[in-house]
Amino acid sequence: MTALLAADGASYRIGAARLVEGADLALAPGRFVAVVGPNGAGKSTLVRLLSGELAPTGGRVLCEGAPLAGIPPHRLACLRAVLPQASRLAFPFTVREVVRIGLDGIGRGLDGRARDLLVAEALARADVSHLADRSYQSLSGGEAQRTQFGRVLAQLAAGRTVADRQALLLDEPIASLDLRHQLALLDAAHALGRAGLAILAVLHDLNLAAVFADEVVVMRAGRIVAAGPPRDVLRDDLVRDVFGVALRIGEVPAGDRPFVLPRRDATLP
Amino acid sequence: MSGRAASPSLRPRLRSALVLAGLGALVAIVAVASLGLGAVAIAPGRVIGLLLHGRPGPGPEPLLARDAAIVLDIRMPRTLVGLLVGAALLQGLFRNPLADPALVGVSSGSALGAAGVIVLGHAVAGPGPIPFAALPAAAFCGALAATVLLYAIATRRGRTSIATMLLAGIALAALAGAGTGLLAFVSDDRQLRDLTFWTLGSLSGATWAKLAVVAPLLAAILAASPRLARALNALVLGEAEAFHLGVAVERAKRLTILAVALAVGASVAVAGPIGFVGLVVPHLLRLTIGPDHRLLLPAAALAGGALLVAADIAARLVVAPAELPLGIVTSLVGAPYFLWLLLRRGAVLDA
């Protein structure tokens, strides 16, 4: 089976700066890939290459085996959704309106009632139903991020009516969220993966990557330096070399310091 | 912020229909008032009668023929031009509530183009009347150049910097103003008077001939604007996000720039640069009906038309039988409103 989205030796340079260099990566349906790495490693650039937002200056990015650049934007929107890092809006759209924008362009075959249903469902799954009529501008950073996640869920739901295979790209999706909503968002992404979507998430927390990902991709200075199942990739020497910290995998804090580690499906109703 | 007038439980489509119907009624009332009021007042019933039955034949009532001439020949074109001109929009493209054509230099660029025709037209085309199409063409080119320049300066990597845009707009307006000033300096007395009154903005020069040139242009843009609404909605989230949602971003931006330049160019050509309508109207509407461009664009076109015609009525009545230039009226109302906006919503500039 061909990968849904694939980077094939993809590079991206601006002048002499090599933001991404020779990246090979395949996103397959049902798999959750976590991309980790220090600041400036090229993680976000890789996401932008895979989303089609940037065209690679070297190598190729493929969707279902065909070059991404040849696929028109409205078709691409049915095949993949992207959750960006949270941003502010200049106009006072309500939360419900922002979520509805997610399915404006897609699912034109849907009637009004079906659209309302999709929007309500996305609002509920992103846990923003109670904010639906609030102005987006009045939200906290975390609430705004969850609203954007709701928009992405609406886009995917609308896209599912025309495409059977989809990918979800998440660029540091949990940076502004509290613990509960971090886990809830990743649980939701994980469930989408189990339902057959190809998931890629840029994460900073190695524990979260280890818990949720089927495959961890480690980047440094624009290159992918390791990739594989969490237990093969996350090793003492790699953490030391890539992140520059003297930490050991699975080490319990000295003394009686408590520690809290994440796991799946830990959020209480 | 919950300053919405309509309740969210109301079905969106029904609410849209109600808003547009209400604004349509407002336009009709203002239009009849505009046709009836002025140096010679004509009763609304008589105006409606004239509109329904057309020009009367020679009959027992000589006054009716006079009123018909006033309504149909003088006031009708200026009312229609006012309604059309009120509809030029810019804000969606720059994703900012402060982007008004007059404020960010687009109108100034357009005015420079038109001033060039007024002052230099005879030197280029020789004696005789300058073809009217030359003025809108020049105004359009000026508006297009200013819009493209402004967008190129203020947008870096898909993000439009509001501070840069406002400052660049001021610089562009100053530059275009200097050009217009230079033209004023080399013009003769008659040209100078034309130029001065024209830059103040007025609907008094409206004739059926001018209307015939710009009406198809503006009508085409108004007809096309709903098609841009979905793209503009997505662009509010950011250019990358709009692309993720399936919008062909560069194409949508080019279309919007072209539409803005055409609308501003055509408006400036018939009415001169009229300030603050483009700022006040969309902003007020956004506060009351929400920022969804699918409703906002047609609603702003209707409300802008109504406001401009209302301002024109005021311009005619305040110092009747003379009349104030329209630009003075709109700026007198619009500038304090703009200041109030700045004081009330300081956060807008930080966005």
Short mmCIF file of C-alpha atoms in Angstrom, two decimals, chain B:
data_model
loop_
_atom_site.label_atom_id
_atom_site.label_comp_id
_atom_site.label_asym_id
_atom_site.label_seq_id
_atom_site.Cartn_x
_atom_site.Cartn_y
_atom_site.Cartn_z
CA MET B 1 -17.73 40.70 23.40
CA SER B 2 -21.39 39.92 22.93
CA GLY B 3 -22.62 43.04 21.14
CA ARG B 4 -24.48 41.03 18.54
CA ALA B 5 -28.01 42.23 18.01
CA ALA B 6 -29.43 39.02 16.63
CA SER B 7 -29.82 35.99 18.84
CA PRO B 8 -27.63 33.02 17.96
CA SER B 9 -30.58 30.67 18.13
CA LEU B 10 -32.13 32.33 15.07
CA ARG B 11 -31.41 30.27 11.96
CA PRO B 12 -28.43 31.89 10.20
CA ARG B 13 -30.08 31.93 6.80
CA LEU B 14 -33.25 33.53 8.15
CA ARG B 15 -31.16 36.11 10.02
CA SER B 16 -29.20 36.93 6.85
CA ALA B 17 -32.42 37.37 4.91
CA LEU B 18 -33.83 39.67 7.59
CA VAL B 19 -30.67 41.79 7.74
CA LEU B 20 -30.50 42.20 3.97
CA ALA B 21 -34.23 42.94 3.70
CA GLY B 22 -33.93 45.59 6.42
CA LEU B 23 -30.97 47.24 4.72
CA GLY B 24 -32.76 47.06 1.37
CA ALA B 25 -35.71 48.92 2.87
CA LEU B 26 -33.31 51.49 4.33
CA VAL B 27 -31.76 52.03 0.90
CA ALA B 28 -35.22 52.49 -0.65
CA ILE B 29 -36.25 55.08 1.97
CA VAL B 30 -32.99 57.02 1.67
CA ALA B 31 -33.21 56.92 -2.12
CA VAL B 32 -36.74 58.36 -2.17
CA ALA B 33 -35.65 61.00 0.34
CA SER B 34 -32.64 61.82 -1.81
CA LEU B 35 -34.84 62.20 -4.88
CA GLY B 36 -37.30 64.41 -3.01
CA LEU B 37 -35.06 66.64 -0.90
CA GLY B 38 -32.84 69.50 -1.99
CA ALA B 39 -33.14 73.10 -3.08
CA VAL B 40 -36.57 72.18 -4.43
CA ALA B 41 -38.49 69.84 -2.12
CA ILE B 42 -40.78 67.28 -3.72
CA ALA B 43 -43.19 65.14 -1.69
CA PRO B 44 -42.33 61.41 -1.39
CA GLY B 45 -45.67 60.38 -2.92
CA ARG B 46 -44.97 62.50 -5.97
CA VAL B 47 -41.44 61.05 -6.26
CA ILE B 48 -42.77 57.49 -6.16
CA GLY B 49 -45.44 58.42 -8.70
CA LEU B 50 -42.80 59.79 -11.05
CA LEU B 51 -40.68 56.66 -10.61
CA LEU B 52 -43.65 54.39 -11.34
CA HIS B 53 -45.20 56.25 -14.27
CA GLY B 54 -42.14 57.84 -15.82
CA ARG B 55 -41.99 61.24 -17.46
CA PRO B 56 -45.41 62.85 -17.88
CA GLY B 57 -46.58 64.11 -21.24
CA PRO B 58 -47.41 67.83 -21.68
CA GLY B 59 -50.38 68.24 -19.37
CA PRO B 60 -52.38 70.61 -17.26
CA GLU B 61 -49.78 70.72 -14.51
CA PRO B 62 -46.54 72.45 -15.60
CA LEU B 63 -44.92 71.88 -12.20
CA LEU B 64 -45.04 68.14 -12.74
CA ALA B 65 -42.74 68.43 -15.75
CA ARG B 66 -40.31 70.53 -13.73
CA ASP B 67 -40.32 68.02 -10.89
CA ALA B 68 -39.84 65.19 -13.36
CA ALA B 69 -36.77 66.91 -14.78
CA ILE B 70 -35.35 67.43 -11.31
CA VAL B 71 -36.02 63.90 -10.16
CA LEU B 72 -35.17 61.95 -13.30
CA ASP B 73 -32.40 64.06 -14.85
CA ILE B 74 -30.58 65.59 -11.90
CA ARG B 75 -31.20 63.64 -8.74
CA MET B 76 -31.67 60.12 -10.06
CA PRO B 77 -28.15 59.66 -11.49
CA ARG B 78 -26.53 61.13 -8.41
CA THR B 79 -28.53 58.87 -6.13
CA LEU B 80 -27.61 55.80 -8.16
CA VAL B 81 -23.94 56.81 -8.28
CA GLY B 82 -24.01 57.33 -4.52
CA LEU B 83 -25.46 53.90 -3.93
CA LEU B 84 -22.85 52.26 -6.13
CA VAL B 85 -19.88 54.19 -4.79
CA GLY B 86 -20.80 53.35 -1.22
CA ALA B 87 -19.87 49.75 -1.83
CA ALA B 88 -16.08 49.67 -2.22
CA LEU B 89 -14.44 47.30 0.24
CA LEU B 90 -10.90 46.53 1.25
CA GLN B 91 -10.76 45.19 4.75
CA GLY B 92 -11.06 41.47 4.13
CA LEU B 93 -7.85 41.38 2.14
CA PHE B 94 -5.72 42.95 4.84
CA ARG B 95 -7.46 41.07 7.66
CA ASN B 96 -7.78 44.27 9.63
CA PRO B 97 -10.65 46.55 10.63
CA LEU B 98 -8.54 49.69 10.03
CA ALA B 99 -7.90 49.09 6.35
CA ASP B 100 -9.99 51.75 4.65
CA PRO B 101 -9.22 52.78 1.05
CA ALA B 102 -8.90 56.44 2.06
CA LEU B 103 -6.81 55.68 5.12
CA VAL B 104 -4.15 53.48 3.58
CA GLY B 105 -3.47 55.54 0.49
CA VAL B 106 -5.44 53.63 -2.14
CA SER B 107 -7.84 56.52 -2.70
CA SER B 108 -4.90 58.93 -2.84
CA GLY B 109 -3.22 56.86 -5.53
CA SER B 110 -6.47 56.80 -7.42
CA ALA B 111 -6.90 60.55 -6.96
CA LEU B 112 -3.40 61.16 -8.32
CA GLY B 113 -4.26 59.23 -11.45
CA ALA B 114 -7.47 61.18 -11.93
CA ALA B 115 -5.81 64.54 -11.17
CA GLY B 116 -3.28 63.74 -13.85
CA VAL B 117 -6.08 63.49 -16.36
CA ILE B 118 -7.78 66.69 -15.15
CA VAL B 119 -4.63 68.80 -15.33
CA LEU B 120 -2.53 67.20 -18.04
CA GLY B 121 -5.35 65.83 -20.17
CA HIS B 122 -5.51 68.80 -22.52
CA ALA B 123 -1.76 68.85 -22.98
CA VAL B 124 -1.79 65.23 -24.09
CA ALA B 125 -5.12 64.95 -25.92
CA GLY B 126 -5.21 68.44 -27.37
CA PRO B 127 -8.15 70.86 -27.08
CA GLY B 128 -11.73 69.71 -26.87
CA PRO B 129 -13.47 67.62 -24.23
CA ILE B 130 -11.42 64.82 -22.70
CA PRO B 131 -13.13 61.47 -23.21
CA PHE B 132 -14.81 60.59 -19.92
CA ALA B 133 -13.39 57.05 -19.96
CA ALA B 134 -9.88 58.47 -19.48
CA LEU B 135 -10.65 59.56 -15.93
CA PRO B 136 -11.83 56.20 -14.55
CA ALA B 137 -9.03 54.43 -16.39
CA ALA B 138 -6.41 56.67 -14.77
CA ALA B 139 -8.13 56.46 -11.38
CA PHE B 140 -8.18 52.68 -11.68
CA CYS B 141 -4.49 52.50 -12.57
CA GLY B 142 -3.63 54.73 -9.62
CA ALA B 143 -5.71 52.63 -7.24
CA LEU B 144 -4.24 49.38 -8.57
CA ALA B 145 -0.65 50.64 -8.25
CA ALA B 146 -1.26 51.85 -4.69
CA THR B 147 -2.99 48.60 -3.62
CA VAL B 148 -0.33 46.33 -5.06
CA LEU B 149 2.48 48.43 -3.58
CA LEU B 150 0.83 48.55 -0.18
CA TYR B 151 0.21 44.81 -0.12
CA ALA B 152 3.77 44.04 -1.21
CA ILE B 153 5.21 46.30 1.49
CA ALA B 154 2.99 45.18 4.37
CA THR B 155 3.00 41.42 3.75
CA ARG B 156 5.96 39.29 4.69
CA ARG B 157 5.78 35.49 4.41
CA GLY B 158 2.01 35.49 4.23
CA ARG B 159 1.47 37.66 7.28
CA THR B 160 0.29 41.23 6.91
CA SER B 161 1.83 43.57 9.46
CA ILE B 162 -0.80 46.05 10.56
CA ALA B 163 1.68 48.65 11.79
CA THR B 164 3.64 48.48 8.54
CA MET B 165 0.46 48.71 6.52
CA LEU B 166 -0.81 51.83 8.28
CA LEU B 167 2.59 53.54 8.15
CA ALA B 168 3.18 52.56 4.53
CA GLY B 169 -0.33 53.78 3.74
CA ILE B 170 0.44 57.16 5.26
CA ALA B 171 3.68 57.37 3.29
CA LEU B 172 1.90 56.37 0.06
CA ALA B 173 -0.86 58.89 0.70
CA ALA B 174 1.74 61.61 1.30
CA LEU B 175 3.60 60.66 -1.86
CA ALA B 176 0.45 60.64 -3.96
CA GLY B 177 -0.63 63.86 -2.26
CA ALA B 178 2.68 65.47 -3.24
CA GLY B 179 2.10 64.38 -6.82
CA THR B 180 -1.42 65.80 -6.78
CA GLY B 181 -0.03 69.00 -5.22
CA LEU B 182 2.56 69.27 -7.94
CA LEU B 183 -0.20 68.95 -10.53
CA ALA B 184 -2.14 71.67 -8.74
CA PHE B 185 0.96 73.87 -8.87
CA VAL B 186 1.27 73.63 -12.65
CA SER B 187 -2.46 73.91 -13.39
CA ASP B 188 -4.29 77.04 -14.52
CA ASP B 189 -7.10 78.70 -12.55
CA ARG B 190 -9.94 76.70 -14.02
CA GLN B 191 -8.14 73.39 -13.60
CA LEU B 192 -7.22 74.33 -10.05
CA ARG B 193 -10.83 74.95 -9.16
CA ASP B 194 -11.92 71.69 -10.78
CA LEU B 195 -9.18 69.84 -8.96
CA THR B 196 -9.88 71.35 -5.55
CA PHE B 197 -13.59 70.68 -5.60
CA TRP B 198 -13.07 67.27 -7.10
CA THR B 199 -10.61 66.19 -4.37
CA LEU B 200 -13.19 67.17 -1.74
CA GLY B 201 -15.53 64.58 -3.19
CA SER B 202 -19.00 65.24 -4.52
CA LEU B 203 -21.88 63.56 -6.26
CA SER B 204 -22.97 66.83 -7.92
CA GLY B 205 -21.23 66.03 -11.18
CA ALA B 206 -23.17 62.81 -11.63
CA THR B 207 -24.90 62.48 -14.99
CA TRP B 208 -26.49 59.59 -16.83
CA ALA B 209 -23.43 59.49 -19.10
CA LYS B 210 -21.00 59.04 -16.22
CA LEU B 211 -23.29 56.51 -14.62
CA ALA B 212 -23.34 54.50 -17.82
CA VAL B 213 -19.53 54.23 -17.78
CA VAL B 214 -19.02 53.16 -14.18
CA ALA B 215 -22.26 51.31 -13.39
CA PRO B 216 -21.44 48.12 -15.32
CA LEU B 217 -18.01 48.04 -13.67
CA LEU B 218 -19.27 48.43 -10.13
CA ALA B 219 -22.25 46.14 -10.70
CA ALA B 220 -19.90 43.42 -11.94
CA ILE B 221 -17.76 43.73 -8.81
CA LEU B 222 -20.80 43.63 -6.54
CA ALA B 223 -22.04 40.54 -8.37
CA ALA B 224 -18.64 38.87 -8.01
CA SER B 225 -18.09 39.73 -4.36
CA PRO B 226 -20.12 36.84 -2.88
CA ARG B 227 -17.79 34.48 -4.72
CA LEU B 228 -14.84 35.97 -2.82
CA ALA B 229 -16.59 35.81 0.55
CA ARG B 230 -15.68 32.21 1.37
CA ALA B 231 -12.01 32.81 0.54
CA LEU B 232 -11.98 36.00 2.63
CA ASN B 233 -13.48 34.13 5.59
CA ALA B 234 -10.73 31.52 5.41
CA LEU B 235 -8.06 34.21 4.93
CA VAL B 236 -9.03 35.71 8.29
CA LEU B 237 -7.42 32.63 9.86
CA GLY B 238 -4.17 33.32 7.99
CA GLU B 239 -2.87 32.58 4.52
CA ALA B 240 -1.39 29.18 5.42
CA GLU B 241 -4.62 28.16 7.14
CA ALA B 242 -6.68 29.30 4.15
CA PHE B 243 -4.51 27.14 1.91
CA HIS B 244 -4.98 24.18 4.28
CA LEU B 245 -8.73 24.71 3.94
CA GLY B 246 -8.58 24.48 0.18
CA VAL B 247 -8.43 28.12 -0.93
CA ALA B 248 -6.19 28.94 -3.90
CA VAL B 249 -4.68 31.78 -1.88
CA GLU B 250 -2.64 33.65 -4.49
CA ARG B 251 -5.51 33.61 -6.97
CA ALA B 252 -7.98 34.83 -4.35
CA LYS B 253 -5.62 37.65 -3.34
CA ARG B 254 -5.05 38.76 -6.93
CA LEU B 255 -8.80 38.77 -7.60
CA THR B 256 -9.45 40.79 -4.45
CA ILE B 257 -6.73 43.33 -5.26
CA LEU B 258 -8.15 43.72 -8.76
CA ALA B 259 -11.69 44.13 -7.40
CA VAL B 260 -10.55 46.68 -4.81
CA ALA B 261 -8.65 48.71 -7.37
CA LEU B 262 -11.54 48.61 -9.85
CA ALA B 263 -14.11 49.59 -7.23
CA VAL B 264 -12.03 52.40 -5.74
CA GLY B 265 -10.93 53.62 -9.16
CA ALA B 266 -14.47 53.76 -10.51
CA SER B 267 -15.77 55.40 -7.33
CA VAL B 268 -13.05 58.03 -7.22
CA ALA B 269 -13.56 58.80 -10.90
CA VAL B 270 -17.23 59.75 -10.50
CA ALA B 271 -17.30 61.12 -6.97
CA GLY B 272 -13.76 62.04 -5.99
CA PRO B 273 -12.02 60.54 -2.99
CA ILE B 274 -14.63 60.21 -0.23
CA GLY B 275 -13.19 59.39 3.15
CA PHE B 276 -14.21 57.11 5.97
CA VAL B 277 -17.28 55.45 4.47
CA GLY B 278 -15.22 52.31 3.86
CA LEU B 279 -13.99 52.41 7.45
CA VAL B 280 -17.19 53.13 9.32
CA VAL B 281 -19.69 50.97 7.49
CA PRO B 282 -18.03 47.54 7.59
CA HIS B 283 -16.93 48.09 11.16
CA LEU B 284 -20.40 49.01 12.42
CA LEU B 285 -21.89 46.08 10.55
CA ARG B 286 -19.29 43.68 11.94
CA LEU B 287 -20.30 44.71 15.45
CA THR B 288 -23.98 44.11 14.79
CA ILE B 289 -24.21 41.20 12.35
CA GLY B 290 -20.82 39.50 12.80
CA PRO B 291 -17.78 39.25 10.53
CA ASP B 292 -18.95 36.52 8.12
CA HIS B 293 -18.11 37.96 4.70
CA ARG B 294 -20.94 36.07 2.99
CA LEU B 295 -23.37 38.38 4.76
CA LEU B 296 -20.99 41.27 5.37
CA LEU B 297 -20.14 42.05 1.74
CA PRO B 298 -23.72 42.50 0.44
CA ALA B 299 -24.79 44.17 3.69
CA ALA B 300 -21.88 46.63 3.52
CA ALA B 301 -22.71 47.44 -0.10
CA LEU B 302 -26.31 48.31 0.86
CA ALA B 303 -25.42 50.18 4.05
CA GLY B 304 -22.54 52.03 2.38
CA GLY B 305 -24.86 53.17 -0.39
CA ALA B 306 -27.49 54.32 2.11
CA LEU B 307 -24.91 56.20 4.21
CA LEU B 308 -23.38 57.96 1.24
CA VAL B 309 -26.73 59.06 -0.16
CA ALA B 310 -27.76 60.23 3.31
CA ALA B 311 -24.53 62.23 3.58
CA ASP B 312 -25.26 63.66 0.14
CA ILE B 313 -28.71 64.77 1.30
CA ALA B 314 -27.08 66.51 4.26
CA ALA B 315 -24.51 68.13 1.97
CA ARG B 316 -27.34 69.56 -0.15
CA LEU B 317 -29.58 70.75 2.70
CA VAL B 318 -27.15 72.29 5.20
CA VAL B 319 -26.18 75.30 3.09
CA ALA B 320 -29.00 75.16 0.45
CA PRO B 321 -29.26 76.36 -2.28
CA ALA B 322 -25.45 75.92 -2.41
CA GLU B 323 -24.04 72.56 -1.39
CA LEU B 324 -21.17 71.29 0.71
CA PRO B 325 -18.65 68.95 -0.89
CA LEU B 326 -19.61 65.42 0.14
CA GLY B 327 -16.12 64.52 1.35
CA ILE B 328 -16.37 67.20 4.03
CA VAL B 329 -19.59 65.68 5.39
CA THR B 330 -18.30 62.10 5.51
CA SER B 331 -15.00 63.12 7.06
CA LEU B 332 -16.76 65.29 9.67
CA VAL B 333 -18.74 62.23 10.71
CA GLY B 334 -16.13 59.57 10.03
CA ALA B 335 -12.99 61.07 11.59
CA PRO B 336 -14.39 61.43 15.14
CA TYR B 337 -15.80 57.93 14.82
CA PHE B 338 -12.36 56.67 13.87
CA LEU B 339 -10.79 58.35 16.90
CA TRP B 340 -13.45 56.82 19.12
CA LEU B 341 -12.62 53.45 17.58
CA LEU B 342 -8.95 53.89 18.45
CA LEU B 343 -9.72 54.85 22.04
CA ARG B 344 -12.17 52.04 22.57
CA ARG B 345 -10.30 49.19 20.92
CA GLY B 346 -6.60 49.77 21.47
CA ALA B 347 -6.07 46.04 21.06
CA VAL B 348 -6.87 46.24 17.34
CA LEU B 349 -3.47 47.67 16.54
CA ASP B 350 -1.63 44.91 18.39
CA ALA B 351 -3.32 42.09 16.52
#
